[in-house]
PDB file of C-alpha atoms in Angstrom:
ATOM      1  CA  MET A  24      -1.624  15.328  -5.378  1.00  0.00           C
ATOM      2  CA  GLN A  25      -0.791  13.104  -2.464  1.00  0.00           C
ATOM      3  CA  PHE A  26      -3.486  11.223  -0.593  1.00  0.00           C
ATOM      4  CA  THR A  27      -3.754   9.480   2.734  1.00  0.00           C
ATOM      5  CA  LEU A  28      -6.054   6.469   2.853  1.00  0.00           C
ATOM      6  CA  ARG A  29      -7.569   5.206   6.092  1.00  0.00           C
ATOM      7  CA  ARG A  30     -10.689   3.661   7.555  1.00  0.00           C
ATOM      8  CA  PRO A  31     -13.087   6.395   8.684  1.00  0.00           C
ATOM      9  CA  VAL A  32     -14.277   6.777  12.258  1.00  0.00           C
ATOM     10  CA  PRO A  33     -17.723   8.066  13.284  1.00  0.00           C
ATOM     11  CA  ALA A  34     -16.351  11.618  13.691  1.00  0.00           C
ATOM     12  CA  ASP A  35     -15.597  11.591   9.923  1.00  0.00           C
ATOM     13  CA  ALA A  36     -19.269  11.112   8.999  1.00  0.00           C
ATOM     14  CA  PRO A  37     -20.108  14.830   8.491  1.00  0.00           C
ATOM     15  CA  ALA A  38     -17.146  15.370   6.161  1.00  0.00           C
ATOM     16  CA  LEU A  39     -17.955  12.162   4.285  1.00  0.00           C
ATOM     17  CA  ILE A  40     -21.590  13.033   3.610  1.00  0.00           C
ATOM     18  CA  ASP A  41     -20.557  16.524   2.476  1.00  0.00           C
ATOM     19  CA  MET A  42     -17.896  15.084   0.156  1.00  0.00           C
ATOM     20  CA  LYS A  43     -20.343  12.511  -1.216  1.00  0.00           C
ATOM     21  CA  ALA A  44     -22.941  15.248  -1.927  1.00  0.00           C
ATOM     22  CA  LYS A  45     -20.293  17.331  -3.709  1.00  0.00           C
ATOM     23  CA  ALA A  46     -19.216  14.318  -5.761  1.00  0.00           C
ATOM     24  CA  TRP A  47     -22.853  13.648  -6.700  1.00  0.00           C
ATOM     25  CA  ARG A  48     -23.264  17.254  -7.870  1.00  0.00           C
ATOM     26  CA  GLN A  49     -20.070  17.046  -9.920  1.00  0.00           C
ATOM     27  CA  THR A  50     -20.932  13.686 -11.438  1.00  0.00           C
ATOM     28  CA  TYR A  51     -24.685  13.652 -11.869  1.00  0.00           C
ATOM     29  CA  THR A  52     -25.820  17.237 -12.540  1.00  0.00           C
ATOM     30  CA  GLY A  53     -27.453  17.064 -15.954  1.00  0.00           C
ATOM     31  CA  VAL A  54     -27.583  13.256 -15.771  1.00  0.00           C
ATOM     32  CA  VAL A  55     -30.208  12.649 -13.085  1.00  0.00           C
ATOM     33  CA  ARG A  56     -33.301  14.738 -12.381  1.00  0.00           C
ATOM     34  CA  GLN A  57     -32.451  18.094 -10.798  1.00  0.00           C
ATOM     35  CA  SER A  58     -34.818  17.298  -7.936  1.00  0.00           C
ATOM     36  CA  VAL A  59     -32.471  14.443  -6.954  1.00  0.00           C
ATOM     37  CA  ILE A  60     -29.511  16.854  -6.889  1.00  0.00           C
ATOM     38  CA  ASP A  61     -31.533  19.435  -4.950  1.00  0.00           C
ATOM     39  CA  ALA A  62     -32.523  16.790  -2.383  1.00  0.00           C
ATOM     40  CA  LEU A  63     -28.862  16.358  -1.409  1.00  0.00           C
ATOM     41  CA  ASP A  64     -29.313  19.371   0.868  1.00  0.00           C
ATOM     42  CA  GLU A  65     -32.350  17.820   2.565  1.00  0.00           C
ATOM     43  CA  ASN A  66     -32.423  15.176   5.267  1.00  0.00           C
ATOM     44  CA  ARG A  67     -28.839  15.845   6.348  1.00  0.00           C
ATOM     45  CA  GLU A  68     -29.488  14.307   9.761  1.00  0.00           C
ATOM     46  CA  ARG A  69     -30.833  11.110   8.191  1.00  0.00           C
ATOM     47  CA  ARG A  70     -27.827  10.902   5.843  1.00  0.00           C
ATOM     48  CA  LEU A  71     -25.468  11.596   8.752  1.00  0.00           C
ATOM     49  CA  GLU A  72     -27.068   8.816  10.796  1.00  0.00           C
ATOM     50  CA  GLY A  73     -26.821   6.418   7.844  1.00  0.00           C
ATOM     51  CA  MET A  74     -23.153   7.214   7.239  1.00  0.00           C
ATOM     52  CA  THR A  75     -22.345   6.826  10.935  1.00  0.00           C
ATOM     53  CA  GLN A  76     -24.026   3.404  10.958  1.00  0.00           C
ATOM     54  CA  LEU A  77     -22.188   2.364   7.794  1.00  0.00           C
ATOM     55  CA  ILE A  78     -18.845   3.367   9.319  1.00  0.00           C
ATOM     56  CA  ALA A  79     -19.613   1.309  12.424  1.00  0.00           C
ATOM     57  CA  ALA A  80     -20.728  -1.785  10.472  1.00  0.00           C
ATOM     58  CA  GLU A  81     -18.104  -4.453  11.007  1.00  0.00           C
ATOM     59  CA  GLN A  82     -18.951  -6.375   7.833  1.00  0.00           C
ATOM     60  CA  ILE A  83     -18.233  -3.297   5.669  1.00  0.00           C
ATOM     61  CA  THR A  84     -14.732  -2.573   4.369  1.00  0.00           C
ATOM     62  CA  PHE A  85     -14.500   1.200   4.300  1.00  0.00           C
ATOM     63  CA  CYS A  86     -11.763   3.546   3.127  1.00  0.00           C
ATOM     64  CA  MET A  87     -11.559   7.314   2.821  1.00  0.00           C
ATOM     65  CA  ALA A  88      -8.918   9.524   1.220  1.00  0.00           C
ATOM     66  CA  THR A  89      -7.761  12.934   2.352  1.00  0.00           C
ATOM     67  CA  ASP A  90      -5.506  15.377   0.545  1.00  0.00           C
ATOM     68  CA  GLU A  91      -2.535  17.339   1.893  1.00  0.00           C
ATOM     69  CA  LEU A  92      -4.929  19.788   3.591  1.00  0.00           C
ATOM     70  CA  GLN A  93      -6.840  16.928   5.274  1.00  0.00           C
ATOM     71  CA  ARG A  94      -9.913  17.488   3.070  1.00  0.00           C
ATOM     72  CA  VAL A  95     -11.886  14.356   2.208  1.00  0.00           C
ATOM     73  CA  VAL A  96     -11.527  13.811  -1.550  1.00  0.00           C
ATOM     74  CA  GLY A  97     -12.611  10.188  -1.936  1.00  0.00           C
ATOM     75  CA  VAL A  98     -14.462   7.334  -0.295  1.00  0.00           C
ATOM     76  CA  ALA A  99     -15.169   3.681  -1.056  1.00  0.00           C
ATOM     77  CA  ALA A 100     -16.949   0.834   0.716  1.00  0.00           C
ATOM     78  CA  SER A 101     -17.581  -2.827   0.013  1.00  0.00           C
ATOM     79  CA  GLY A 102     -19.399  -5.614   1.777  1.00  0.00           C
ATOM     80  CA  PRO A 103     -21.411  -8.788   1.363  1.00  0.00           C
ATOM     81  CA  GLY A 104     -23.676  -8.708  -1.680  1.00  0.00           C
ATOM     82  CA  ARG A 105     -27.021  -7.047  -1.011  1.00  0.00           C
ATOM     83  CA  ASP A 106     -28.793  -8.582  -4.020  1.00  0.00           C
ATOM     84  CA  GLU A 107     -31.261 -11.429  -3.673  1.00  0.00           C
ATOM     85  CA  ASN A 108     -29.020 -13.701  -5.785  1.00  0.00           C
ATOM     86  CA  PRO A 109     -25.650 -11.952  -5.891  1.00  0.00           C
ATOM     87  CA  PRO A 110     -22.828 -13.149  -8.103  1.00  0.00           C
ATOM     88  CA  PRO A 111     -19.739 -14.535  -6.365  1.00  0.00           C
ATOM     89  CA  GLY A 112     -17.645 -12.073  -4.432  1.00  0.00           C
ATOM     90  CA  ILE A 113     -18.182  -8.860  -2.569  1.00  0.00           C
ATOM     91  CA  GLU A 114     -20.165  -5.838  -3.668  1.00  0.00           C
ATOM     92  CA  LEU A 115     -18.565  -2.458  -4.236  1.00  0.00           C
ATOM     93  CA  GLU A 116     -21.246  -0.455  -2.465  1.00  0.00           C
ATOM     94  CA  MET A 117     -19.825   2.985  -3.126  1.00  0.00           C
ATOM     95  CA  ILE A 118     -16.878   4.762  -4.619  1.00  0.00           C
ATOM     96  CA  TYR A 119     -16.754   8.526  -5.034  1.00  0.00           C
ATOM     97  CA  VAL A 120     -13.843  10.769  -5.947  1.00  0.00           C
ATOM     98  CA  LEU A 121     -14.042  14.549  -6.279  1.00  0.00           C
ATOM     99  CA  ALA A 122     -13.396  15.959  -9.750  1.00  0.00           C
ATOM    100  CA  GLU A 123     -10.177  17.609  -8.574  1.00  0.00           C
ATOM    101  CA  ALA A 124      -8.708  14.116  -8.085  1.00  0.00           C
ATOM    102  CA  TYR A 125      -9.843  12.640 -11.437  1.00  0.00           C
ATOM    103  CA  GLY A 126      -6.955  11.063 -13.303  1.00  0.00           C
ATOM    104  CA  SER A 127      -4.768  10.878 -10.197  1.00  0.00           C
ATOM    105  CA  GLY A 128      -5.150   7.131  -9.637  1.00  0.00           C
ATOM    106  CA  LEU A 129      -7.087   7.714  -6.419  1.00  0.00           C
ATOM    107  CA  GLY A 130     -10.152   5.804  -7.623  1.00  0.00           C
ATOM    108  CA  THR A 131      -8.034   2.740  -8.341  1.00  0.00           C
ATOM    109  CA  GLU A 132      -6.309   3.018  -4.948  1.00  0.00           C
ATOM    110  CA  LEU A 133      -9.673   3.212  -3.190  1.00  0.00           C
ATOM    111  CA  ALA A 134     -11.049   0.257  -5.162  1.00  0.00           C
ATOM    112  CA  ASP A 135      -7.943  -1.805  -4.367  1.00  0.00           C
ATOM    113  CA  ALA A 136      -8.241  -0.902  -0.684  1.00  0.00           C
ATOM    114  CA  VAL A 137     -11.824  -2.149  -0.334  1.00  0.00           C
ATOM    115  CA  LEU A 138     -11.880  -4.967  -2.897  1.00  0.00           C
ATOM    116  CA  GLY A 139      -8.468  -6.592  -2.975  1.00  0.00           C
ATOM    117  CA  ASP A 140      -8.085  -8.853  -6.012  1.00  0.00           C
ATOM    118  CA  GLY A 141     -10.915 -11.327  -5.470  1.00  0.00           C
ATOM    119  CA  PRO A 142     -14.238 -11.549  -7.273  1.00  0.00           C
ATOM    120  CA  ALA A 143     -16.512  -8.554  -6.909  1.00  0.00           C
ATOM    121  CA  TYR A 144     -19.501  -6.826  -8.451  1.00  0.00           C
ATOM    122  CA  LEU A 145     -21.169  -3.426  -8.512  1.00  0.00           C
ATOM    123  CA  TRP A 146     -24.110  -1.512  -9.934  1.00  0.00           C
ATOM    124  CA  VAL A 147     -23.546   1.586 -12.096  1.00  0.00           C
ATOM    125  CA  LEU A 148     -26.023   3.975 -13.714  1.00  0.00           C
ATOM    126  CA  GLU A 149     -26.624   2.882 -17.265  1.00  0.00           C
ATOM    127  CA  GLY A 150     -24.989   5.329 -19.660  1.00  0.00           C
ATOM    128  CA  ASN A 151     -22.495   6.667 -17.103  1.00  0.00           C
ATOM    129  CA  GLY A 152     -19.630   6.271 -19.569  1.00  0.00           C
ATOM    130  CA  ARG A 153     -16.907   7.708 -17.340  1.00  0.00           C
ATOM    131  CA  ALA A 154     -17.730   5.298 -14.499  1.00  0.00           C
ATOM    132  CA  GLU A 155     -18.145   2.314 -16.827  1.00  0.00           C
ATOM    133  CA  ALA A 156     -14.719   3.013 -18.385  1.00  0.00           C
ATOM    134  CA  PHE A 157     -13.139   3.282 -14.939  1.00  0.00           C
ATOM    135  CA  TYR A 158     -14.657  -0.023 -13.834  1.00  0.00           C
ATOM    136  CA  ARG A 159     -13.551  -1.755 -17.041  1.00  0.00           C
ATOM    137  CA  ASN A 160     -10.034  -0.461 -16.398  1.00  0.00           C
ATOM    138  CA  ILE A 161      -9.976  -2.205 -13.018  1.00  0.00           C
ATOM    139  CA  GLY A 162     -11.306  -5.490 -14.369  1.00  0.00           C
ATOM    140  CA  PHE A 163     -15.112  -5.241 -14.296  1.00  0.00           C
ATOM    141  CA  LEU A 164     -17.378  -6.212 -17.202  1.00  0.00           C
ATOM    142  CA  PRO A 165     -21.170  -5.983 -17.599  1.00  0.00           C
ATOM    143  CA  ASP A 166     -22.869  -9.324 -16.936  1.00  0.00           C
ATOM    144  CA  GLY A 167     -26.164  -8.475 -18.626  1.00  0.00           C
ATOM    145  CA  SER A 168     -28.093  -7.791 -15.421  1.00  0.00           C
ATOM    146  CA  ARG A 169     -30.093  -4.601 -15.247  1.00  0.00           C
ATOM    147  CA  LYS A 170     -32.386  -3.068 -12.635  1.00  0.00           C
ATOM    148  CA  TYR A 171     -34.526   0.006 -12.265  1.00  0.00           C
ATOM    149  CA  ASP A 172     -33.760   2.565  -9.536  1.00  0.00           C
ATOM    150  CA  ASP A 173     -37.082   4.147  -8.567  1.00  0.00           C
ATOM    151  CA  GLY A 174     -35.471   7.045  -6.704  1.00  0.00           C
ATOM    152  CA  LEU A 175     -33.345   8.063  -9.681  1.00  0.00           C
ATOM    153  CA  ASP A 176     -35.880   7.010 -12.322  1.00  0.00           C
ATOM    154  CA  MET A 177     -33.021   5.355 -14.207  1.00  0.00           C
ATOM    155  CA  HIS A 178     -31.640   1.900 -14.896  1.00  0.00           C
ATOM    156  CA  GLU A 179     -28.452   0.472 -13.482  1.00  0.00           C
ATOM    157  CA  ILE A 180     -26.312  -2.278 -14.952  1.00  0.00           C
ATOM    158  CA  ARG A 181     -24.310  -4.808 -12.999  1.00  0.00           C
ATOM    159  CA  MET A 182     -20.603  -5.234 -13.643  1.00  0.00           C
ATOM    160  CA  VAL A 183     -18.580  -8.160 -12.283  1.00  0.00           C
ATOM    161  CA  ARG A 184     -14.935  -9.024 -11.819  1.00  0.00           C
ATOM    162  CA  ASP A 185     -13.827 -12.659 -11.635  1.00  0.00           C
ATOM    163  CA  ALA A 186     -11.397 -14.077  -9.081  1.00  0.00           C
ATOM    164  CA  GLY A 187      -7.799 -13.788 -10.160  1.00  0.00           C
ATOM    165  CA  ARG A 188      -8.508 -10.855 -12.432  1.00  0.00           C
ATOM    166  CA  PRO A 189      -5.991  -8.112 -11.655  1.00  0.00           C
ATOM    167  CA  ALA A 190      -7.290  -5.292  -9.476  1.00  0.00           C
ATOM    168  CA  ARG A 191      -5.503  -2.804 -11.733  1.00  0.00           C
ATOM    169  CA  GLY A 192      -6.329  -2.770 -15.419  1.00  0.00           C
TER     170      GLY A 192
END
Protein backbone atom coordinates (compact mmCIF):
# COMPACT_ATOMS: atom_id res chain seq x y z
CA MET A 1 0.00 0.00 0.00
CA GLN A 2 1.08 3.53 -0.71
CA PHE A 3 -0.01 6.40 1.49
CA THR A 4 -0.11 10.15 1.19
CA LEU A 5 0.42 12.09 4.41
CA ARG A 6 -0.78 15.66 4.84
CA ARG A 7 -2.24 18.06 7.36
CA PRO A 8 -6.05 17.86 7.30
CA VAL A 9 -8.28 20.82 6.51
CA PRO A 10 -11.74 21.40 8.02
CA ALA A 11 -13.41 19.73 5.01
CA ASP A 12 -11.64 16.48 6.03
CA ALA A 13 -13.38 16.37 9.42
CA PRO A 14 -16.30 14.09 8.37
CA ALA A 15 -13.96 11.50 6.84
CA LEU A 16 -11.67 11.69 9.87
CA ILE A 17 -14.39 11.08 12.44
CA ASP A 18 -15.73 8.18 10.36
CA MET A 19 -12.24 6.67 10.06
CA LYS A 20 -11.61 7.13 13.78
CA ALA A 21 -14.93 5.40 14.64
CA LYS A 22 -14.03 2.50 12.33
CA ALA A 23 -10.59 2.22 13.91
CA TRP A 24 -12.18 2.19 17.38
CA ARG A 25 -14.51 -0.63 16.34
CA GLN A 26 -11.61 -2.62 14.90
CA THR A 27 -9.37 -2.05 17.90
CA TYR A 28 -11.63 -1.96 20.92
CA THR A 29 -14.59 -4.27 20.23
CA GLY A 30 -14.39 -6.88 22.97
CA VAL A 31 -11.93 -4.72 24.93
CA VAL A 32 -14.12 -1.83 26.09
CA ARG A 33 -17.79 -1.98 27.06
CA GLN A 34 -20.06 -2.49 24.05
CA SER A 35 -22.01 0.61 25.05
CA VAL A 36 -18.87 2.67 24.32
CA ILE A 37 -18.62 1.12 20.84
CA ASP A 38 -22.35 1.64 20.24
CA ALA A 39 -22.04 5.30 21.26
CA LEU A 40 -19.70 5.93 18.32
CA ASP A 41 -22.81 6.33 16.17
CA GLU A 42 -24.29 8.92 18.54
CA ASN A 43 -23.44 12.60 18.81
CA ARG A 44 -21.93 12.75 15.32
CA GLU A 45 -22.45 16.51 15.17
CA ARG A 46 -20.61 17.01 18.46
CA ARG A 47 -17.73 14.79 17.29
CA LEU A 48 -17.65 16.62 13.94
CA GLU A 49 -17.47 19.98 15.71
CA GLY A 50 -14.69 18.71 17.98
CA MET A 51 -12.65 17.37 15.07
CA THR A 52 -13.10 20.60 13.11
CA GLN A 53 -11.86 22.60 16.11
CA LEU A 54 -8.89 20.26 16.58
CA ILE A 55 -7.92 20.64 12.91
CA ALA A 56 -8.06 24.43 13.24
CA ALA A 57 -6.01 24.53 16.47
CA GLU A 58 -2.66 26.07 15.63
CA GLN A 59 -0.84 24.50 18.57
CA ILE A 60 -1.75 20.98 17.37
CA THR A 61 0.46 19.10 14.91
CA PHE A 62 -1.94 17.04 12.84
CA CYS A 63 -1.38 14.51 10.08
CA MET A 64 -3.72 12.26 8.13
CA ALA A 65 -2.98 9.44 5.69
CA THR A 66 -4.94 8.48 2.61
CA ASP A 67 -4.54 5.42 0.42
CA GLU A 68 -4.40 5.19 -3.37
CA LEU A 69 -8.20 5.62 -3.53
CA GLN A 70 -8.05 8.76 -1.34
CA ARG A 71 -9.68 6.95 1.61
CA VAL A 72 -8.54 8.09 5.05
CA VAL A 73 -6.67 5.16 6.63
CA GLY A 74 -4.77 6.85 9.45
CA VAL A 75 -4.57 9.95 11.61
CA ALA A 76 -2.27 11.29 14.32
CA ALA A 77 -2.08 14.49 16.37
CA SER A 78 0.25 15.88 19.00
CA GLY A 79 0.39 19.03 21.05
CA PRO A 80 1.39 20.58 24.36
CA GLY A 81 0.89 18.22 27.29
CA ARG A 82 -2.64 18.30 28.68
CA ASP A 83 -1.73 16.77 32.05
CA GLU A 84 -1.51 18.83 35.22
CA ASN A 85 2.21 17.98 35.57
CA PRO A 86 3.23 16.59 32.19
CA PRO A 87 6.62 15.03 31.60
CA PRO A 88 8.99 16.87 29.25
CA GLY A 89 8.02 16.97 25.61
CA ILE A 90 4.85 16.92 23.60
CA GLU A 91 1.87 14.64 24.02
CA LEU A 92 0.79 12.21 21.33
CA GLU A 93 -2.91 12.97 21.59
CA MET A 94 -4.12 10.45 19.04
CA ILE A 95 -2.93 7.92 16.54
CA TYR A 96 -5.28 5.58 14.71
CA VAL A 97 -4.62 3.30 11.75
CA LEU A 98 -7.22 1.07 10.12
CA ALA A 99 -6.60 -2.67 10.36
CA GLU A 100 -6.03 -2.91 6.61
CA ALA A 101 -2.86 -0.84 7.08
CA TYR A 102 -1.46 -2.77 10.08
CA GLY A 103 2.12 -3.85 9.49
CA SER A 104 2.62 -1.38 6.64
CA GLY A 105 4.74 1.10 8.61
CA LEU A 106 2.01 3.73 8.42
CA GLY A 107 1.73 4.06 12.21
CA THR A 108 5.44 4.82 12.47
CA GLU A 109 5.23 7.34 9.61
CA LEU A 110 2.33 9.11 11.31
CA ALA A 111 4.12 9.15 14.68
CA ASP A 112 7.27 10.54 13.06
CA ALA A 113 5.23 13.21 11.28
CA VAL A 114 3.64 14.57 14.47
CA LEU A 115 6.39 13.89 17.02
CA GLY A 116 9.74 14.28 15.31
CA ASP A 117 12.55 12.86 17.44
CA GLY A 118 12.22 14.93 20.60
CA PRO A 119 10.82 13.91 23.97
CA ALA A 120 7.18 12.91 24.00
CA TYR A 121 4.58 11.04 26.02
CA LEU A 122 1.19 9.40 25.57
CA TRP A 123 -1.55 7.54 27.40
CA VAL A 124 -2.57 4.03 26.30
CA LEU A 125 -5.27 1.70 27.62
CA GLU A 126 -3.72 -0.66 30.12
CA GLY A 127 -3.53 -4.15 28.64
CA ASN A 128 -3.68 -2.98 25.01
CA GLY A 129 -0.73 -5.18 24.09
CA ARG A 130 -0.69 -4.36 20.38
CA ALA A 131 -0.53 -0.61 21.04
CA GLU A 132 2.02 -0.97 23.84
CA ALA A 133 4.29 -3.04 21.56
CA PHE A 134 3.97 -0.45 18.79
CA TYR A 135 4.87 2.38 21.16
CA ARG A 136 7.85 0.45 22.54
CA ASN A 137 9.03 -0.08 18.97
CA ILE A 138 9.13 3.68 18.40
CA GLY A 139 10.96 4.41 21.64
CA PHE A 140 8.30 4.77 24.35
CA LEU A 141 8.47 3.09 27.76
CA PRO A 142 5.99 3.07 30.66
CA ASP A 143 6.95 5.57 33.37
CA GLY A 144 4.80 4.08 36.12
CA SER A 145 2.00 6.65 35.89
CA ARG A 146 -1.53 5.35 35.69
CA LYS A 147 -4.94 7.02 35.55
CA TYR A 148 -8.56 5.97 35.44
CA ASP A 149 -10.72 6.85 32.42
CA ASP A 150 -14.28 7.22 33.71
CA GLY A 151 -15.84 7.09 30.24
CA LEU A 152 -14.16 3.80 29.37
CA ASP A 153 -14.20 2.41 32.91
CA MET A 154 -10.58 1.36 32.39
CA HIS A 155 -7.10 2.43 33.40
CA GLU A 156 -4.53 4.00 31.14
CA ILE A 157 -0.77 3.95 31.54
CA ARG A 158 1.60 6.70 30.51
CA MET A 159 4.52 5.95 28.20
CA VAL A 160 7.37 8.40 27.60
CA ARG A 161 10.17 8.83 25.11
CA ASP A 162 13.31 10.76 26.05
CA ALA A 163 15.00 13.38 23.87
CA GLY A 164 17.50 11.90 21.47
CA ARG A 165 15.79 8.53 21.46
CA PRO A 166 15.29 7.46 17.84
CA ALA A 167 11.79 7.98 16.48
CA ARG A 168 12.01 4.56 14.81
CA GLY A 169 12.68 1.53 16.95
